[in-house]
Structure formats: C-alpha cells, structure tokens
XYZ file of C-alpha atoms in Angstrom:
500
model
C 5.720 -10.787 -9.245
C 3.574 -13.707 -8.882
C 1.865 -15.444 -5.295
C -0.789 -13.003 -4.315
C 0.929 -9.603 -4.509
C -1.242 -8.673 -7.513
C -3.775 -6.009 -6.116
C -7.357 -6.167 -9.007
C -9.317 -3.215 -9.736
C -13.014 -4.101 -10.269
C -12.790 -3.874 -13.709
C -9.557 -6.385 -14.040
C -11.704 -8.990 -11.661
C -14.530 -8.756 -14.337
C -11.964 -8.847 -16.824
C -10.486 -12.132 -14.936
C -13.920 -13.571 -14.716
C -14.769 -13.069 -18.059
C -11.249 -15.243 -19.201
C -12.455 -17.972 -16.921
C -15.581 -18.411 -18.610
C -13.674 -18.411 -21.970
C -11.612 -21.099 -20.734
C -15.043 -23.278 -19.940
C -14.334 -22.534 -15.735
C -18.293 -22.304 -15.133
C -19.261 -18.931 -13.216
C -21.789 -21.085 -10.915
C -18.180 -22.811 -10.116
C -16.896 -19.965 -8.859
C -19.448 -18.320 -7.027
C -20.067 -22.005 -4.768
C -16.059 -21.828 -4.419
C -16.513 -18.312 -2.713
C -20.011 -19.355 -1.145
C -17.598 -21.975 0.479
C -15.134 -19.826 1.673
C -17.144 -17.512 3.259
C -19.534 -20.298 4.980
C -15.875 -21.092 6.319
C -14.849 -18.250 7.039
C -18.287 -17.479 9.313
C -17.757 -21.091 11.232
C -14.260 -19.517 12.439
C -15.387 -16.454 13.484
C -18.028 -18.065 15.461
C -15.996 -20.489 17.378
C -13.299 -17.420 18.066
C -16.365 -15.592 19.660
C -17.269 -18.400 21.513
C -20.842 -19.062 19.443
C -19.930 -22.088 17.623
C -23.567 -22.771 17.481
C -24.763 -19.539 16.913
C -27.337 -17.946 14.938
C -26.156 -16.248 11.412
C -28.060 -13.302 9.852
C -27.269 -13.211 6.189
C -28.140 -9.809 4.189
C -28.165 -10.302 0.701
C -28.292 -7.712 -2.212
C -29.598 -8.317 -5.828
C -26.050 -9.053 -7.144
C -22.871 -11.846 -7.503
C -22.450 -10.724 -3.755
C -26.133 -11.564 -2.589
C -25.860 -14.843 -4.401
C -22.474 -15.396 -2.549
C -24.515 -15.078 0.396
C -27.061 -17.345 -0.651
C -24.450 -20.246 -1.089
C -22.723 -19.732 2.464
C -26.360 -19.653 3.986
C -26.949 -23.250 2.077
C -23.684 -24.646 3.153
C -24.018 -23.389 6.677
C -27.271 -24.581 7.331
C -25.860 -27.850 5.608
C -23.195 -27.568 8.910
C -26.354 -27.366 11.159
C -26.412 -23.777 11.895
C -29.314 -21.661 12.248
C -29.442 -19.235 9.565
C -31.282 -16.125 8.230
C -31.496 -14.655 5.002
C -32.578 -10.779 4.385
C -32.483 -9.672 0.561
C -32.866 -5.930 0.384
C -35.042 -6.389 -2.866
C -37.453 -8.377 -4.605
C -36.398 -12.604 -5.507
C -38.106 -11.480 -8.688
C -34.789 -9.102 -9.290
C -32.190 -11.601 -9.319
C -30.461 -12.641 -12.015
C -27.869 -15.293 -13.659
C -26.063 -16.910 -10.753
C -27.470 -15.044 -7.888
C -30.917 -16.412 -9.114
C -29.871 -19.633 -9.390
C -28.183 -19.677 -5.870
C -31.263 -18.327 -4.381
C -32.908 -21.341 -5.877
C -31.398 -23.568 -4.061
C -31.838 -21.907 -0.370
C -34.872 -24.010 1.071
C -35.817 -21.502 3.855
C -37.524 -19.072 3.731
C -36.374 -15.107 2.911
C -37.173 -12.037 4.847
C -37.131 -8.751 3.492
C -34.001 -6.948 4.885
C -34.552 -3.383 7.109
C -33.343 -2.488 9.721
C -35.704 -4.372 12.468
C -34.234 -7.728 10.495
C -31.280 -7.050 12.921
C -32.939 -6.895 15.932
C -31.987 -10.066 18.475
C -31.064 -13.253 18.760
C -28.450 -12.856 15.750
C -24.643 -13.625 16.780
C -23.030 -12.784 13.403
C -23.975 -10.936 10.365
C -22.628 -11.216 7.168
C -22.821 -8.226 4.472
C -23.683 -9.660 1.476
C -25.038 -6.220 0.034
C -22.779 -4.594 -2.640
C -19.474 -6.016 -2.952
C -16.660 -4.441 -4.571
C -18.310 -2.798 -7.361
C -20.321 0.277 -5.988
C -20.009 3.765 -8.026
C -21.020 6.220 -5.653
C -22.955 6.592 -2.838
C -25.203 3.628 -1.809
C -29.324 4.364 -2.298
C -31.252 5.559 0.730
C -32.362 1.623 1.507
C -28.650 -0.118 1.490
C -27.375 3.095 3.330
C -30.215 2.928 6.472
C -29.576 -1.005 6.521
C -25.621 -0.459 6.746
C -25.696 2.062 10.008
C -28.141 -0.425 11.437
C -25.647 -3.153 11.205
C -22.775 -0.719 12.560
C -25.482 0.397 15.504
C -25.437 -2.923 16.450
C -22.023 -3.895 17.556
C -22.085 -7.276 16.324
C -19.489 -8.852 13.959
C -19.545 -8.386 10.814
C -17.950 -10.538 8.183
C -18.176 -8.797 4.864
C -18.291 -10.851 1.363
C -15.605 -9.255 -1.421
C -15.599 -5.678 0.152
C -17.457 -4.464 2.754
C -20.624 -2.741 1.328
C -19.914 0.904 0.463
C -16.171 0.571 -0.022
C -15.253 0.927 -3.574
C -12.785 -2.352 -4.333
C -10.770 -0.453 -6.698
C -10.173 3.206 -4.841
C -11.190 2.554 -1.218
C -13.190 5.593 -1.247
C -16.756 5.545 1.049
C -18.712 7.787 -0.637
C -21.284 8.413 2.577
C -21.468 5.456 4.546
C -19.316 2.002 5.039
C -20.288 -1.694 6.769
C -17.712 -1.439 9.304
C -16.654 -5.209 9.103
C -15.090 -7.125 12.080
C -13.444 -9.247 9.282
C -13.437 -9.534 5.300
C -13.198 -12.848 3.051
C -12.278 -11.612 -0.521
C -11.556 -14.150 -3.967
C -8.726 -14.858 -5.847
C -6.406 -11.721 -4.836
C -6.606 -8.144 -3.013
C -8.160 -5.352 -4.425
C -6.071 -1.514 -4.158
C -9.619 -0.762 -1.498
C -8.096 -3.543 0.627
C -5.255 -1.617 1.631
C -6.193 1.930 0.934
C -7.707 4.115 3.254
C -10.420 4.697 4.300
C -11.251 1.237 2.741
C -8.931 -0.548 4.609
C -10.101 0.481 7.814
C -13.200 -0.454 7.553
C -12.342 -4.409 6.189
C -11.053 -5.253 9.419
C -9.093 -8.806 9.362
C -8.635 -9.912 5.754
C -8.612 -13.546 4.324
C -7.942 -13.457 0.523
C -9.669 -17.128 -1.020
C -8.236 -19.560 -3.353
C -11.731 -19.983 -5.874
C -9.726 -22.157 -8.521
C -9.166 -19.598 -10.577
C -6.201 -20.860 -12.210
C -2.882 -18.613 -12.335
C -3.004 -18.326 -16.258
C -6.278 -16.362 -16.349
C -4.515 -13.715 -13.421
C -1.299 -13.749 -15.555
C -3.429 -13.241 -18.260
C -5.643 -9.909 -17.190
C -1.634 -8.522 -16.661
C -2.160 -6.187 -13.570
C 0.384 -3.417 -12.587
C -0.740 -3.046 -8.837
C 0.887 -4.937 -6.078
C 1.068 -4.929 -2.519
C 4.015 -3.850 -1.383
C 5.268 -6.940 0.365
C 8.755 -8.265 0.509
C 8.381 -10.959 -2.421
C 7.788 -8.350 -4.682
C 11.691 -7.745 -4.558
C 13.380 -9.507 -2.134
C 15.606 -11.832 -4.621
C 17.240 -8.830 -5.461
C 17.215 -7.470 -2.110
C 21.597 -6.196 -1.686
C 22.348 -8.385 0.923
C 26.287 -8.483 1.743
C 28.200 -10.885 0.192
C 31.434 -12.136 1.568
C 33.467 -11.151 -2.128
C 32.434 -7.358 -0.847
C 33.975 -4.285 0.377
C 32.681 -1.221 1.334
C 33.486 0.782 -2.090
C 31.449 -1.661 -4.038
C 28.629 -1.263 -1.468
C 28.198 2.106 -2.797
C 28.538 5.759 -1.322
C 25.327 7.827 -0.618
C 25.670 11.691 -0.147
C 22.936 12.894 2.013
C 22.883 16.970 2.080
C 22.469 18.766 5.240
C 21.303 22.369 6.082
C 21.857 25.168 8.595
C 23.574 24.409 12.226
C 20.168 24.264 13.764
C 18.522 22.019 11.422
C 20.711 19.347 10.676
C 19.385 16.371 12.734
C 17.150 15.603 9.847
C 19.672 14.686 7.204
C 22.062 13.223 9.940
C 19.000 10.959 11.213
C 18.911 10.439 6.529
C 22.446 9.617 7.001
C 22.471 7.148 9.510
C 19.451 5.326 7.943
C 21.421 5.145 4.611
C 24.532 3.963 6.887
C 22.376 1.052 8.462
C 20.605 -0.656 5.567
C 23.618 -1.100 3.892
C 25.169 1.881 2.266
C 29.356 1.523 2.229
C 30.091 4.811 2.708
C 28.072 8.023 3.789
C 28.783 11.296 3.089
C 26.810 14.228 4.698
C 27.885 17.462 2.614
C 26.949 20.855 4.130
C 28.547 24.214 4.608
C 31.197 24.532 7.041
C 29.646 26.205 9.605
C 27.076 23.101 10.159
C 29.378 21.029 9.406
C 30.871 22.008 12.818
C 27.663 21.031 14.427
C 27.521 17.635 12.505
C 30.765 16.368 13.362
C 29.682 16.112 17.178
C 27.370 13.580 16.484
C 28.771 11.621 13.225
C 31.922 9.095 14.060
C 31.123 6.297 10.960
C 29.685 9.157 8.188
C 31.880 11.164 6.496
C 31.951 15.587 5.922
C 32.461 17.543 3.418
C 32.081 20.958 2.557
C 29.132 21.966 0.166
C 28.010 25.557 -0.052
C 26.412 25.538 -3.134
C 25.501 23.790 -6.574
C 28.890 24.155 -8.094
C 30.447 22.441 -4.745
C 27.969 19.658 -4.683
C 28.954 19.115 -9.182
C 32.425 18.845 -7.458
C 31.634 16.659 -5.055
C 29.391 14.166 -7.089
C 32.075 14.400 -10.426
C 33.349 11.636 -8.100
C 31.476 8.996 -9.753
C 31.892 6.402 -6.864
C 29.366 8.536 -4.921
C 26.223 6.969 -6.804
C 23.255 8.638 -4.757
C 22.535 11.744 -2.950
C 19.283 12.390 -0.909
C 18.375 16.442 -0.466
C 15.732 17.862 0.920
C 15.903 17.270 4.982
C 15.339 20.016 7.273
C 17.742 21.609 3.932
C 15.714 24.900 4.079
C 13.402 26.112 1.431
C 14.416 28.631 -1.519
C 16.564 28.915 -4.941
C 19.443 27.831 -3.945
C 17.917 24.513 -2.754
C 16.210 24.385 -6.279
C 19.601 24.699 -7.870
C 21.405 22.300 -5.706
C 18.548 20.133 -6.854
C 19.263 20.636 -10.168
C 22.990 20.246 -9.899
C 22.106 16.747 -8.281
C 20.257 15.563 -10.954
C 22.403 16.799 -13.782
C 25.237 14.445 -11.981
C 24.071 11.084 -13.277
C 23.683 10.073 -9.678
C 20.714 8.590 -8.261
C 18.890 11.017 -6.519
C 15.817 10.904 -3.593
C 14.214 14.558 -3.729
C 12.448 15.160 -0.397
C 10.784 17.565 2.342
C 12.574 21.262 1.120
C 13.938 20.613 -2.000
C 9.852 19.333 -3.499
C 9.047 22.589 -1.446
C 11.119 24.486 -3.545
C 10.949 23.501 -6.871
C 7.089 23.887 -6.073
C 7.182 27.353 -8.553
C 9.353 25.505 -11.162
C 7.583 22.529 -11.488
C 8.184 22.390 -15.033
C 12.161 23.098 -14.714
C 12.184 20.395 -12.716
C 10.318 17.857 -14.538
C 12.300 18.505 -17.771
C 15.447 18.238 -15.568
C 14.319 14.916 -14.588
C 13.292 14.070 -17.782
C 16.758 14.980 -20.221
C 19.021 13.998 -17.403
C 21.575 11.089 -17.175
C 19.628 7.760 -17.232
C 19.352 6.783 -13.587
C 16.364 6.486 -10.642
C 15.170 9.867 -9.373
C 12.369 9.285 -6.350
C 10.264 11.836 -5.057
C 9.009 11.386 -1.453
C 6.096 13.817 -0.854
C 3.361 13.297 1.806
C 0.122 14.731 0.557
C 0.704 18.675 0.788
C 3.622 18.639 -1.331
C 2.040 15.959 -3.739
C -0.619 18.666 -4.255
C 1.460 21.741 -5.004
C 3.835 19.882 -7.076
C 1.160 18.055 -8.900
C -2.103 20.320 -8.631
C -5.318 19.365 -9.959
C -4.652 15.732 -10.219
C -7.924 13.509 -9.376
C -8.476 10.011 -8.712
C -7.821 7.441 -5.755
C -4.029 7.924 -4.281
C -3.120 4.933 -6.742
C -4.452 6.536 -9.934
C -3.140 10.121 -8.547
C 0.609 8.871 -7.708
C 0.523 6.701 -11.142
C -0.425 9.569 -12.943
C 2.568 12.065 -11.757
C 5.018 8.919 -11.913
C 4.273 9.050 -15.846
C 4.289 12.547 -16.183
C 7.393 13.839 -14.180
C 9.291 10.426 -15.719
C 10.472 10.285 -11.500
C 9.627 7.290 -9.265
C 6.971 8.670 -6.736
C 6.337 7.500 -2.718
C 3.144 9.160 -1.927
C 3.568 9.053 1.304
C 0.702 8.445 4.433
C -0.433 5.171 6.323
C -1.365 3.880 2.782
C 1.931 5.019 0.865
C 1.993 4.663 -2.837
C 4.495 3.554 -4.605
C 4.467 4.873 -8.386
C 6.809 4.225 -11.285
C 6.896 5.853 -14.546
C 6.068 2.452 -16.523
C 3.240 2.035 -14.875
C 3.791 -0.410 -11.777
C 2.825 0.496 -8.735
C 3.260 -0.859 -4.769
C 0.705 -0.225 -2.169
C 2.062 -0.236 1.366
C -0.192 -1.610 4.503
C 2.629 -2.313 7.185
C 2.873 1.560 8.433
C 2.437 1.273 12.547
C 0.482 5.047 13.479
C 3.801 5.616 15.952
C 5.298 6.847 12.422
C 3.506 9.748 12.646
C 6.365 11.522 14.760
C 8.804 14.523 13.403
C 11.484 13.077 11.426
C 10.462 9.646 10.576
C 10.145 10.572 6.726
C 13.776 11.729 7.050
C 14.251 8.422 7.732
C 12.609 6.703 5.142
C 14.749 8.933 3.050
C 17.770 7.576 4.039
C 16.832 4.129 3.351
C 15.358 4.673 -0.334
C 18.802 6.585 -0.730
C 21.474 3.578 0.924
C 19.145 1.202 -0.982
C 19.683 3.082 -4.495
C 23.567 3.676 -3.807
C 23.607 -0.477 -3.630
C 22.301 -0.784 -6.691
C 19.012 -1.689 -6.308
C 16.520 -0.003 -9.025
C 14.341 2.815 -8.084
C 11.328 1.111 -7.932
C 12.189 -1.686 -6.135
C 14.286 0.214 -4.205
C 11.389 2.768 -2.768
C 9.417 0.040 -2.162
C 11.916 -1.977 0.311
C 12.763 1.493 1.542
C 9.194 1.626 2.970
C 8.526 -1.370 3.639
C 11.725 -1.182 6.122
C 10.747 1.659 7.642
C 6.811 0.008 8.695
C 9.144 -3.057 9.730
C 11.491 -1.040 12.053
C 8.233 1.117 13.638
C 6.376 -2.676 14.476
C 9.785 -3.724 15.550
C 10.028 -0.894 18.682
C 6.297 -0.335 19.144
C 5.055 2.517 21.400
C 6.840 5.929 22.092
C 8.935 5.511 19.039
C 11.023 8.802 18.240
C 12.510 9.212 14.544
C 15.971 8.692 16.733
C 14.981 5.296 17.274
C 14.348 3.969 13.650
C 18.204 3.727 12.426
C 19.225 1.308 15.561
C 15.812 -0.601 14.308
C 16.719 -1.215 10.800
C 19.552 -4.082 11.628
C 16.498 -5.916 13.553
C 14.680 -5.231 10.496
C 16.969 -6.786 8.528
C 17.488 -9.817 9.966
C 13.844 -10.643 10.164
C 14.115 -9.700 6.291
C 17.407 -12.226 5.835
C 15.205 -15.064 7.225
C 12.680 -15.180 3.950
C 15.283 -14.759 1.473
C-alpha cells in the first residue's frame, strides 16, 4: 500500500510535517518545494489557456498557504511574469515561514477585496485557507471567494481550494471553485469526497521531498481506491485452473416479476471471474429465470432451511441476497441462514431493508458467525436506517459502522466508501454519473460477490468490485443501462490485465 494511494487527514499532514522537522528536513524547505510546484503548476495552466505571458493575481491568507503563495509569486516573477499579490490581512500577522516568505517578495502587496479582482488578471491563484479550515470561512475570506467564482477566471487553488475542509470535503457555506488544484506530498479524503472534490477541479498531487519514511511513519489507514491498492492479488486465471477451483457464487433471486436484478447480480459474478453461478429462487421464478440464463445454474430455494441445504455444499463459497429479493422476515431469515453458512456473503438492496428493525440480530449474527467476509452495500438511505445517528464525513461515518457491525461496508454514491472493520478504508473517484441508472448497484453486487467466491478478501475484494464497476461505466459512456455493465466487465478486465 505504498506509491501515492495514502489519502492524509489534516491532522496526519501536521503530524507528517512535524516528523520532517524531527528528522532536520527544514520547514522553509518544504514550503519553497511547494512554492515551486505551484509557480509550475500556474506556467502550465497559462500556456494551456493560451496566456503564456499573462498576468497572475495571487491572494494570499495569513497562513502556510499564503506563504505558499508568496514563494510561487517570487519564482514566477523570477520567470518574468507579471504578478500580483493580495493578502487578506495585515504583513504584521504573519508568522514563522509565511513571514519569512513574504520577506523575500520585492513588490509591493495590495490588500485583497473584492475590487483586487477587477481586470487585466488572466489567472488567480487561491492562496487563502488551505486544507485546514474548521467551519465556515469569516465574512472577509467568504465575500473575496464568490468574487473570484463571479469572475469566471481560472483558478488554481494551493493544498485545497479555500473553504473545502482537506480531511472531510465538507463546504461549510461557500467554496473557491478551482479550475485546477496543486496539493503536497499525497491526497487528502476532501480530494475525492464530495462536495470537495467537485470543487478541486484537475488535481496534481507534488513530490516536496518529503521522504517515504516520514509517510510510512505517520501510518495512515485511508487510501484511494485505485487498482495498486490490490491488484497483485487481483484472481486472474491461471492456466493450472478449472472452473471448481474458481469458486461458485449463489446469487438469490425473488418473485417472477422482479428477478432481473439478481440475474443482472448473476451475470456480473459470471463475468469477473466466478466458476460457477448459481441463482437459487422458488420455483415459480425460477420458471421466469431460466428464459434468460444458458451459462448460470437454478435451483430451488423457498426458504432459509432450503438455502442451509443448498450452501451445506461447501464448494458454493459466496452468496449475494438482497436484489429486487423483496422486503420482509423471511428475507431477514434467509439472511441469517446465509450468514450462519460459513460462506462469504454480500448483503444488499432488500435484505439491509429488512433487517433494518433487527439491527442488532443482525450485527451479532455477523459478529459470532463462521470466520469469513460479510459486505454490506448500502447507498445512503439504508446506511442511515441501519446505522442511525452516526455523524462525521462519509469516511469517518462508514469507518465507524465497519467497526461496529464487525462487516466490511461500501457506502455507496459517486464518492463510495470503502470501510473495513480494522480500520482501512478505500475512497472511490472513478464513478462516471451514467451509474446513476436502475440496477447498476445490482451489478456492483455481483462483482463484490464473483470476486469473494475467488478468494479474494473482503476488503480488497469490495474495493476491485467498485472500482470495476466505475471502469465498465467509462468503458461504454453515454446511455448506459444496468444491462450493459456485465458485457463491459471483460473490457474492463483486460485494461486491468495490462498493469498487472
């Protein structure tokens, strides 16, 4: 879990910066390192807009991000460029580095409002608050920032873009709405949370020389979910294979007229990888099923004793319920039966629904049951009734019910969480908005579900679950149906195959 998959809260940055100083790495360092990179990072976005000589307006605030500002205004006018510097404050308020940055700027400073903006400026760069903001911004920094966004200029924002928290992506009131973002030494959980990550536009993460044992050192337990974080033990076939040792996923069905959502679970489970798929149902829509199944397999469940039958078979490893399944107690004790099987077991849609008033039952099923992954796959609705109360950014929220129902949880949205009970956790960014469509999470079920009958561990395998699905939506672009995703997943794979 190394490269730059490790996602720092504010604190762990301080935390980071505070090792480096230990270690005799100079703060002043640092901050010219990230001056640097965003002076760089401005000289690109000027010759993409066709201003290569343009004019820069630089707003600075009172803190490490201001004097981050005051380095890239040195350096650029260094380059030859014509730059302005705004500090919403008095020089007299600076302190540490910032001061000393400020030092070193040989034109002159103009107090920052919102006329500053006015033409000729080409760029602006948000040096204001950086990642660390608790709250909403004052009255000043909160006029300046819907100036900047009145303006429709670009924006490259230093760290964060002012009014984004780095470590929640929450805007308390009002956000710099940045055409791009340079941040330092890895992603913060704001960088790919929303609303946060909306308003960060392009991102460029900086190399400051902070050196790998300090980040090693601080220990983080976010990532972003991104194929290195488990693709060496990604179940690729292997030529000594057959299908029985690829594993058998049982994917439960409901009524005759709603059983396209577990056969659309089915077929996902069937395409990344699965050996065998079994859809179990009752008999009457099983009649309906085997019209449209040739490669997955029937069989007859009716209730929680027939599905302990069916799963005594201890070949069939996983079993995914909770598609279009239908909502009531005997879902709940199908649920239960599934868990008490030592299989690994993806709880979705119905079956969170239902267990929604036995919350606790559940939990404690989870909890004393055969060691082996359970998942739970609720968007935010049935996060909320199966969790109430919780507070906190998605990450903290998810983390928190991972720990506490002892179940791998995939908050699911266009930021999904990824939670385990040890405390790791995965945030996804690779979600296309043509996943919004009925039956794509049915989907996504299949895949955690063909992933975990492989072998692959819960975690890791929710995590490659949805970052498949995001793959397979980007794959097919517009007008995707949920019908679609399945026949994706092979393309998806093989684009996968290639980094291994």
């Amino acid at each position: 879990m190394r490269g730059k998959l490790e996602l720092f809260t504010n604190e762990e940055m301080s935390r980071a910066d505070g090792l480096a100083a230990s270690r005799d790495i100079a703060s002043r360092s640092l901050m010219e390192a990230a001056g640097e990179a965003v002076a760089r990072a401005t000289v690109a976005m000027l010759e993409r807009a066709g201003a290569g000589a343009g004019k820069v307006l630089i707003l600075c605030g009172r803190g490490a991000n201001g004097g981050d500002g005051f380095v890239a205004a040195r350096l650029l006018q260094e380059r030859g460029l014509t730059v302005r510097i705004a500090l919403l404050g008095a020089i007299t308020e600076l302190r540490g580095d910032a001061a000393l940055a400020a030092a070193d700027w040989l034109g002159p400073i103009e107090m920052a409002k919102p006329e500053t903006l006015l033409p000729p400026v080409n760029l602006i760069v948000d040096a204001l608050l950086g990642a660390g903001l608790i709250g909403p911004p004052r009255a000043d920094f909160s006029h300046l920032i819907n100036a900047m966004n009145e303006r429709n200029l670009p924006i490259l924002a230093i760290d964060v873009p002012s009014g984004v928290s780095g470590t929640t992506g929450e805007i308390a009131s009002v956000a710099v709405a940045a055409t791009e973002t340079v941040t330092f030494v890895r992603r913060k959980p704001g960088h790919l949370l929303l609303p946060g990550r909306l308003a960060c536009g392009m991102l460029t993460v900086a190399d400051i020389g902070m050196p790998q044992s300090v980040i090693d050192e601080v220990a983080v337990n976010a990532f972003a979910n991104e194929p290195e974080l488990w693709l060496a033990r990604f179940p690729f076939p292997r030529a000594d294979q057959h299908k029985y040792s690829r594993g058998h996923a049982v994917v439960l069905g409901g009524p005759p007229l709603a059983g396209g959502a577990a056969r659309l679970a089915a077929r996902a489970a069937l395409r990344v990888g699965a050996g065998l798929v079994t859809v179990g149902a009752t008999a009457e829509a099983q009649q309906i099923n085997a019209c449209h199944l040739n490669a997955i397999m029937l069989a007859p469940v009716e209730d929680a004793a027939d599905l302990g039958n069916l799963l005594a078979d201890r070949r069939k490893n996983a079993v995914l319920i909770g598609p279009g399944f239908g909502v009531g107690p005997r879902t709940l004790d199908m649920t239960i039966a599934a868990l008490r099987s030592g299989a690994a077991t993806v709880i979705d849609a119905d079956a969170l629904t239902s267990a929604v008033d036995s919350a606790e039952h559940l939990i404690s099923t989870i909890m004393h049951s055969p060691v082996r992954p359970v998942v739970l796959t609720p968007h935010e609705g049935e996060f909320e009734r199966l969790f109430p109360g919780l507070e906190g950014s998605k990450l903290e929220r998810a983390r928190v019910a991972a720990a506490s129902s002892g179940a791998i949880v995939v908050l699911k949205g266009p930021d999904t969480v990824i939670a385990s009970p040890d405390g790791r956790a995965a945030i996804n960014a690779n979600a296309p908005a043509t996943l919004a469509t009925a039956g794509s999470g049915d989907v996504l079920a299949g895949l955690i579900v063909g992933l975990l009958a492989q072998g692959m561990t819960g975690f890791e395998a929710a995590c490659a679950g949805v970052w498949l699905h995001g793959a397979a939506a980007t794959a097919f672009g517009p007008g995707l149906i949920a019908d679609d995703l399945p026949e994706l997943v092979p393309r998806a794979l093989a684009e996968l195959q290639k980094q291994a």
